[in-house]
GROMACS .gro file of C-alpha atoms in nm:
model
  312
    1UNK     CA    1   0.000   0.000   0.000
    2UNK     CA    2   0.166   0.331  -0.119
    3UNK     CA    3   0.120   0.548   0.202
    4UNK     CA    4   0.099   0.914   0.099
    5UNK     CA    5   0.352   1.127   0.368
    6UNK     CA    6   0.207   1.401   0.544
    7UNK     CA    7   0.343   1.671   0.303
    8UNK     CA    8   0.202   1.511   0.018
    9UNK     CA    9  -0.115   1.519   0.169
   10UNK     CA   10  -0.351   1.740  -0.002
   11UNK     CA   11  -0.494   2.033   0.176
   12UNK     CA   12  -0.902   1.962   0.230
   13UNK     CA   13  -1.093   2.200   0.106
   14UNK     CA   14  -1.460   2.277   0.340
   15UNK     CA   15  -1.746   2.345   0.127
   16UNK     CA   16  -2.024   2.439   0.277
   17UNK     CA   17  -2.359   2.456   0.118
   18UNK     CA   18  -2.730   2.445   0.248
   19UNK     CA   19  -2.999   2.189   0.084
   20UNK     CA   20  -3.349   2.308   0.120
   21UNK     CA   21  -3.692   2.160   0.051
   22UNK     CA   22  -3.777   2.233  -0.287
   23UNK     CA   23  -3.486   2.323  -0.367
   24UNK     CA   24  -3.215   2.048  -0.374
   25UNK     CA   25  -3.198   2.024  -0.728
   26UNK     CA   26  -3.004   2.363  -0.711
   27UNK     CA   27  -2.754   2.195  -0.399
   28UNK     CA   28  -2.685   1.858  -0.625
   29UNK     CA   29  -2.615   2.105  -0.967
   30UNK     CA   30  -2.390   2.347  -0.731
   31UNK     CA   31  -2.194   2.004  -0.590
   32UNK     CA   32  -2.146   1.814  -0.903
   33UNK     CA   33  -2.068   2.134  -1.049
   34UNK     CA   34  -1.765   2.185  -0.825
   35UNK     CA   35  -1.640   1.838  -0.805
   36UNK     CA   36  -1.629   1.812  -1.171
   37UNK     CA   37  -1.382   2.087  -1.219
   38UNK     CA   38  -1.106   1.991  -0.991
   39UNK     CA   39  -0.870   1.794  -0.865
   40UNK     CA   40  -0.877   1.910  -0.502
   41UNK     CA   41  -0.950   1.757  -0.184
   42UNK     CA   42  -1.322   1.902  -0.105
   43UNK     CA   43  -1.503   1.822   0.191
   44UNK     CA   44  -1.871   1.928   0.122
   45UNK     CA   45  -2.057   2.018   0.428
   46UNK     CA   46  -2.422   1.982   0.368
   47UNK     CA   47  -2.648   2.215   0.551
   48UNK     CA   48  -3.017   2.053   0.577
   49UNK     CA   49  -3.300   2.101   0.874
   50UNK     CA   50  -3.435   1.734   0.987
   51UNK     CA   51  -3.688   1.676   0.754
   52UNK     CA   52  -3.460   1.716   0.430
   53UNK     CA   53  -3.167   1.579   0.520
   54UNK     CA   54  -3.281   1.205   0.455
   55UNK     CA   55  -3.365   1.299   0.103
   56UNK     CA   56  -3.058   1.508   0.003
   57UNK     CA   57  -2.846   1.202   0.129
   58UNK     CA   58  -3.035   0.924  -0.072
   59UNK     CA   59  -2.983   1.171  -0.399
   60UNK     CA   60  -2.607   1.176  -0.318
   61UNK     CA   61  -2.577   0.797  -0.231
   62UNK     CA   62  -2.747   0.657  -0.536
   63UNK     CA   63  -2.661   0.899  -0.814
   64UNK     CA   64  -2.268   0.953  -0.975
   65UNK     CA   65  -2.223   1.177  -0.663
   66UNK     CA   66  -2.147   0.910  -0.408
   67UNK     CA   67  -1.779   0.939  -0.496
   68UNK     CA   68  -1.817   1.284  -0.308
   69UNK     CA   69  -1.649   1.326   0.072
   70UNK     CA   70  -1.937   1.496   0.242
   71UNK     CA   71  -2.075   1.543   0.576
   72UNK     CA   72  -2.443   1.608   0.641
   73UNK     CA   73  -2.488   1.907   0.859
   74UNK     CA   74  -2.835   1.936   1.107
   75UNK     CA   75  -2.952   2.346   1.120
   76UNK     CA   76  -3.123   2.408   1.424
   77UNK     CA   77  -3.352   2.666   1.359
   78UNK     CA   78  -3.416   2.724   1.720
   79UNK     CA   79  -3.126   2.933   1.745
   80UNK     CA   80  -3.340   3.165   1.517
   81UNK     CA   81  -3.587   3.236   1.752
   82UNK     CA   82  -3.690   3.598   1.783
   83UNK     CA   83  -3.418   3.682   1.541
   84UNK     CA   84  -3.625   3.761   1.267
   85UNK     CA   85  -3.941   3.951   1.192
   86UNK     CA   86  -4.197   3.794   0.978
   87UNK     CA   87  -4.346   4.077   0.747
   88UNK     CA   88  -4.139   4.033   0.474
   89UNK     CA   89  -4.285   4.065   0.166
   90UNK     CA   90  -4.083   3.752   0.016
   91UNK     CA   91  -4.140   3.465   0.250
   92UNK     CA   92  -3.860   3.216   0.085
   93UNK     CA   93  -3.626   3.464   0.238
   94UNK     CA   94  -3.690   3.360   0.609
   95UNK     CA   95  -3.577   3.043   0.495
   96UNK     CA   96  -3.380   2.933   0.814
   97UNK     CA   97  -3.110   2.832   0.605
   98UNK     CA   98  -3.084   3.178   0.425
   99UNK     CA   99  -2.898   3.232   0.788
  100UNK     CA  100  -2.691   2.913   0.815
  101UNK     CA  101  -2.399   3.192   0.695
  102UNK     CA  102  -2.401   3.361   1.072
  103UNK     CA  103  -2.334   3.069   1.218
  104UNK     CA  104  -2.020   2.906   1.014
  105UNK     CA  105  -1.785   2.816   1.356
  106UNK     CA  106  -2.079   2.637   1.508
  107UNK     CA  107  -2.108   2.402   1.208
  108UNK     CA  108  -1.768   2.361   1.108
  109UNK     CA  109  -1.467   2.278   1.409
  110UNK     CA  110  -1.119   2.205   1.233
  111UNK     CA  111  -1.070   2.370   0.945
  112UNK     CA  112  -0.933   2.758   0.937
  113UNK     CA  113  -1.021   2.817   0.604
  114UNK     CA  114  -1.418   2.774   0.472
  115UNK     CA  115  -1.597   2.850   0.149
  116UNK     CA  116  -1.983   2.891   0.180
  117UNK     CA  117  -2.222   2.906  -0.134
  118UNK     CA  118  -2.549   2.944  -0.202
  119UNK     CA  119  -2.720   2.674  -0.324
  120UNK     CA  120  -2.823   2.884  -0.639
  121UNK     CA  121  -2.458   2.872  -0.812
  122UNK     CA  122  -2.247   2.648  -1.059
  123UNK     CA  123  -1.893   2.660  -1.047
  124UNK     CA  124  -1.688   2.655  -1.406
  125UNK     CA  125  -1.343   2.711  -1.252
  126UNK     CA  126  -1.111   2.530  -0.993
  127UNK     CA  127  -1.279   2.584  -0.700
  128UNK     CA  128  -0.879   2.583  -0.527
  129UNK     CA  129  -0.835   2.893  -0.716
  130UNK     CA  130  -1.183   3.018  -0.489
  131UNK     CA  131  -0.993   2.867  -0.167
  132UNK     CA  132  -0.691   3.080  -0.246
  133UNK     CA  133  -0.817   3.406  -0.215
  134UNK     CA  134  -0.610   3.607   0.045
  135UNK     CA  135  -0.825   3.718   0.336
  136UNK     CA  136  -0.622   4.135   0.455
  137UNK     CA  137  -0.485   4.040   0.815
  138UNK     CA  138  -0.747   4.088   1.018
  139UNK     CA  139  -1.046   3.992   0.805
  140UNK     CA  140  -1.268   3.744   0.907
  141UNK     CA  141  -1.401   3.723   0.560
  142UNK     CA  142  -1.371   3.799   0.187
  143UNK     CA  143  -1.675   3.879  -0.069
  144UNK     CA  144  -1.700   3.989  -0.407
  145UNK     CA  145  -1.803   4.377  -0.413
  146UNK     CA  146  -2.121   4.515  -0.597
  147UNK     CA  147  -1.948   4.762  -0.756
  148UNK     CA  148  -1.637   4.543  -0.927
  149UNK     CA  149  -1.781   4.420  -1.311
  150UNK     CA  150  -1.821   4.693  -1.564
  151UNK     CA  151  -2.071   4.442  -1.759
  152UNK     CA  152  -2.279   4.438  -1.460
  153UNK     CA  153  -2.335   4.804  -1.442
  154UNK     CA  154  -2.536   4.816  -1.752
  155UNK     CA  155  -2.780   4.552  -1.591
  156UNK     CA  156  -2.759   4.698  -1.247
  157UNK     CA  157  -2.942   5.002  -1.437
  158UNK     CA  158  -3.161   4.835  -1.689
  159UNK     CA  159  -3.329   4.639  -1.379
  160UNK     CA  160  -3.304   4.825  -1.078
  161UNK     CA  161  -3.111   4.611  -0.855
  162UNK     CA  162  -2.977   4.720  -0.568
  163UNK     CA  163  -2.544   4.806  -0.531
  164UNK     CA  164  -2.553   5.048  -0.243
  165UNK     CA  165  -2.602   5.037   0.109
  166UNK     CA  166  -2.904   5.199   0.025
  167UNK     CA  167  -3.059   4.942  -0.142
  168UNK     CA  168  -3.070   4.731   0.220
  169UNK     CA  169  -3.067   4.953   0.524
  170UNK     CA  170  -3.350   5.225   0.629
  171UNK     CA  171  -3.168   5.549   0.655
  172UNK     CA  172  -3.461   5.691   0.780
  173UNK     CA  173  -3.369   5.523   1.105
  174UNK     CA  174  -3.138   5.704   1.329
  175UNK     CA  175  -2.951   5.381   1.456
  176UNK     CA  176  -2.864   5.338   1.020
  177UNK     CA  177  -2.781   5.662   1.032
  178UNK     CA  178  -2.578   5.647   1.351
  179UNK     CA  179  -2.341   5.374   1.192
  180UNK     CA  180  -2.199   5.696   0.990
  181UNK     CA  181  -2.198   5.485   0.680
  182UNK     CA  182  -2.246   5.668   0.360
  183UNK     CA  183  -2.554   5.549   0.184
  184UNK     CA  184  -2.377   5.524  -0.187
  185UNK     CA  185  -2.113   5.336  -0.044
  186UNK     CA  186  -2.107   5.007  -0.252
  187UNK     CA  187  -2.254   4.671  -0.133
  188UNK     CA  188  -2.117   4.336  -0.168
  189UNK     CA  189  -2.343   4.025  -0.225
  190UNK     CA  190  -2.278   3.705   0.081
  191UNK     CA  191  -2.393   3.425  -0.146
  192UNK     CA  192  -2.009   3.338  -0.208
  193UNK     CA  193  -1.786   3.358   0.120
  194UNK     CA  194  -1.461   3.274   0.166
  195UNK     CA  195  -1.406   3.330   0.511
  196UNK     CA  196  -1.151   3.251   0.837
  197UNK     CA  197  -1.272   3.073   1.106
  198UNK     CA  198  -1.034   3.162   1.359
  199UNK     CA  199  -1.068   3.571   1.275
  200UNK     CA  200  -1.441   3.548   1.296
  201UNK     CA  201  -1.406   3.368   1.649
  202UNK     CA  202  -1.238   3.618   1.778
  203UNK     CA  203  -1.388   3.888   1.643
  204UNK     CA  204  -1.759   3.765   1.763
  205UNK     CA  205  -1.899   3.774   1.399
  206UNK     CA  206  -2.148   3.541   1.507
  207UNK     CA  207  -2.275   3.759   1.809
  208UNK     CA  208  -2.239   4.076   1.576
  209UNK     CA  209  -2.516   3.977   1.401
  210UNK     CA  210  -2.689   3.829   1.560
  211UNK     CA  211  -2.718   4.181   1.772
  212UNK     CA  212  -2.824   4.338   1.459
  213UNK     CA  213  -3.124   4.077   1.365
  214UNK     CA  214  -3.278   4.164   1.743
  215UNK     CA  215  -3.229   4.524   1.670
  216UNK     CA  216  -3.438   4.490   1.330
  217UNK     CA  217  -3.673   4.303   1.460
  218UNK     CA  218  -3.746   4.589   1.740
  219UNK     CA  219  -3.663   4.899   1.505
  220UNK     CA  220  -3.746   4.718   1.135
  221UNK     CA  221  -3.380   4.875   1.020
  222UNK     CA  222  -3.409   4.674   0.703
  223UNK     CA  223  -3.663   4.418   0.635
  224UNK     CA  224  -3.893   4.620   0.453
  225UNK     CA  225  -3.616   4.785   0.199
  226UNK     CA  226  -3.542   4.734  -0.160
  227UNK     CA  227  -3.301   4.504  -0.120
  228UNK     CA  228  -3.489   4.208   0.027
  229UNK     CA  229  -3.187   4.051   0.158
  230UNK     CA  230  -3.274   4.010   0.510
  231UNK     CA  231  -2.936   3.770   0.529
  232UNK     CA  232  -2.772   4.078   0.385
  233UNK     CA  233  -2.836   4.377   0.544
  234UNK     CA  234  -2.668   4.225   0.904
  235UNK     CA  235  -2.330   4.138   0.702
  236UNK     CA  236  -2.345   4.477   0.528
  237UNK     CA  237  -2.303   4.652   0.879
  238UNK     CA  238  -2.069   4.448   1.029
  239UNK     CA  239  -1.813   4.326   0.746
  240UNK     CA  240  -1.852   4.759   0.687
  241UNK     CA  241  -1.463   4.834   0.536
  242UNK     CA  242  -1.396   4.496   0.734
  243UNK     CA  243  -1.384   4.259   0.426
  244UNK     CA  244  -1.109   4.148   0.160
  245UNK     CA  245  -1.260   4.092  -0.177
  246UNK     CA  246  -1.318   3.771  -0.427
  247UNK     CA  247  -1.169   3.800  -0.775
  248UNK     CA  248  -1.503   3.924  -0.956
  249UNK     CA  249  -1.486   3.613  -1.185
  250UNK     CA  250  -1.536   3.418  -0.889
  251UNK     CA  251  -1.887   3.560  -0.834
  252UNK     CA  252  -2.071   3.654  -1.208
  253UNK     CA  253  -2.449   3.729  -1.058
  254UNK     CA  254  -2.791   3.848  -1.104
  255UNK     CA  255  -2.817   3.562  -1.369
  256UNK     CA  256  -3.197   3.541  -1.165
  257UNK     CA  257  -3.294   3.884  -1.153
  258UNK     CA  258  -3.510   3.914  -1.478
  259UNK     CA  259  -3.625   3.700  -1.706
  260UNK     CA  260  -3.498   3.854  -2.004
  261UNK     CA  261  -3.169   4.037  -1.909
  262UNK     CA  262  -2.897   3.805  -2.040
  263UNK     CA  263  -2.521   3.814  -2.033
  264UNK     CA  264  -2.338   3.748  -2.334
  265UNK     CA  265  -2.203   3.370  -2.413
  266UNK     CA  266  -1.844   3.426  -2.455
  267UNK     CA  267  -1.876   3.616  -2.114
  268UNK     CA  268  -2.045   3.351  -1.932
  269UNK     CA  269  -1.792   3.123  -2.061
  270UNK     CA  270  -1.505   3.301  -1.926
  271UNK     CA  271  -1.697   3.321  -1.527
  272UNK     CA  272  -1.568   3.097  -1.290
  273UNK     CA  273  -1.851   3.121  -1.056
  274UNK     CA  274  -2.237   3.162  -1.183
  275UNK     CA  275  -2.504   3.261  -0.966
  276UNK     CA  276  -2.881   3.275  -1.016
  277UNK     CA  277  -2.966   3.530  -0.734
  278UNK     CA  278  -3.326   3.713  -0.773
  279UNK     CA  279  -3.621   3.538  -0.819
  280UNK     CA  280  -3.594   3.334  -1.138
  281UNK     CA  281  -3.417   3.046  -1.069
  282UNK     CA  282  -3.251   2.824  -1.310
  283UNK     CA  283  -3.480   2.514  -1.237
  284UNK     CA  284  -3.785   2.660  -1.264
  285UNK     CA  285  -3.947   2.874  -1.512
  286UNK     CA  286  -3.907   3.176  -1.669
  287UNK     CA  287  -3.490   3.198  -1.601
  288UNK     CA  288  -3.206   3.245  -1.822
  289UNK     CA  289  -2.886   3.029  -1.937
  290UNK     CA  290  -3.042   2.757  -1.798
  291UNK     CA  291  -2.837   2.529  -1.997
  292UNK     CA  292  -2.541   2.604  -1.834
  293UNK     CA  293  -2.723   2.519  -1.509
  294UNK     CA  294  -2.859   2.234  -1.640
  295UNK     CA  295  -2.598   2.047  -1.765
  296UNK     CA  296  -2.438   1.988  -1.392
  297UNK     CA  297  -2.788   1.914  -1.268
  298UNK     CA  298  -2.835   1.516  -1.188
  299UNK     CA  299  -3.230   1.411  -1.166
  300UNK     CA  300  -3.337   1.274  -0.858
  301UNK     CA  301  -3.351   0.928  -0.820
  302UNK     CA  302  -3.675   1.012  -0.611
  303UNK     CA  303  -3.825   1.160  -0.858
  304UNK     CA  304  -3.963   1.423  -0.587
  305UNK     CA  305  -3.760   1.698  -0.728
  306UNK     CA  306  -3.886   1.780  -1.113
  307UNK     CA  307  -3.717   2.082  -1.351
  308UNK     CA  308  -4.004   2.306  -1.422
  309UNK     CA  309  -3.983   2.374  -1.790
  310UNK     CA  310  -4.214   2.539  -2.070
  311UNK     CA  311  -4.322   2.185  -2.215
  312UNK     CA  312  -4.342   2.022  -1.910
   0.00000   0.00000   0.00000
């Protein structure tokens, strides 16, 4: 038996990623998407709540996935409670996964180094190349900034999404207003993290904001604004000028914000990361580029989880 030494071992790479109901479809495309394109040692940490988790596993065990190193992951959505106000005018976003992100230390014990992904993303590149990115000393995390793609200005204008502060936090509140952060100043989007465990530790990310979703639920800072992202608007305020970024090929988005806005093919090509944020979502219809989607996607065994498509 050819024992590898120590050195030779590779570096394992944690992945972590939620799987929600109704939506695994979009965690099995996002993990064979990944695994496909490298060579690396990934560990893939797989978020669920109780009642999914049984499913998500079967789909990995008895599909060309089971070659995967994985963990399945139990969210607790206890830990939730009156964090977060329910009046939000899109319900999927109280998801209690949508805030699996606060929480990365509790989830995850040895590894310094994590990448988290929504589940609404392919991967084209080396994911290693992801894992690389140099986190400032200091930073407990790294993000890709709203402001970074020239192509992604002209869409930012034709459909009114949201790349300022502005778009998330109520500056008619004085405790927004308080925080001294100018309202133009650019966001950044949390659906691709690369972040270090041992910085956010110590820095009490976790307790940060979780401090800001009891405020907002006393003082509604944010959940009725533009922006939606009720996930966002905490990490907005406390990553503020605290964050390293992600090489802005690593995180190509808005591919789900309209169902007509489309990026050219030779750019798409090119991305290393796609992600279907908004509302039209790759496996259901209207969305765009589903094709590249689609061709990572693996049917369920189950047959629980169907592709809504125009002929179907």
């Amino acid at each position: 038996v050819d024992l590898e030494s120590p050195e030779e071992m590779e570096e394992e790479i944690p992945v972590v990623i939620c799987a929600a109901a109704g939506r695994m479809g979009a965690t099995i495309a996002a993990i064979s998407s990944i695994y496909s394109n490298t060579e690396a040692n990934v560990l893939f940490y797989i978020v669920g709540l109780k009642t999914t988790i049984p499913h998500i596993r079967k789909w990995i065990e008895n599909s060309k996935l089971k070659e995967i190193k994985f963990k399945v992951v139990e969210f607790n959505p206890m830990v939730l409670k009156g964090k977060i106000r329910q009046d939000v005018s899109r319900p999927e976003l109280l998801q209690p996964l949508n805030f699996v992100r606060f929480y990365l230390p509790l989830l995850i014990q040895q590894h310094e180094k994590v990448i988290y992904l929504d589940d609404d993303i392919i991967v084209q590149g080396d994911i290693q190349e992801l894992y690389d990115t140099k986190l400032a000393p200091g930073h407990a995390a790294a993000f890709s900034d709203d402001c970074d793609l020239p192509s992604t200005h002209e869409m930012v204008r034709s459909v009114g999404m949201q790349n300022t502060y502005m778009g998330f936090l109520d500056y008619r509140k004085q405790a927004i207003r308080d925080l001294g952060i100018s309202p133009s100043t650019c966001s950044f989007n949390p659906g691709v993290i690369v972040a270090n465990m041992t910085e956010w530790k110590h820095q009490r990310i976790t307790k940060q904001l979780e401090k800001w979703m009891q405020r907002n639920v006393e003082e509604n800072l944010y959940s009725s604004t533009l922006g939606g992202g009720v996930a966002t608007s905490p990490m907005l305020i406390v990553f503020h000028g605290k964050y390293s970024t992600i090489n802005p090929m690593w995180h190509i988005r808005h591919l789900g914000w309209s169902p007509d806005t489309r990026y050219s093919e030779h750019f798409l090509q090119e991305a290393k990361l796609l992600h279907w944020n908004g509302r039209y979502k790759p496996w259901d219809y209207p969305s765009v580029h589903t094709n590249l989607w689609e061709t990572w996607f693996i049917p369920d065994p189950s047959g629980k989880f169907k592709l809504t498509r125009p002929d179907s």
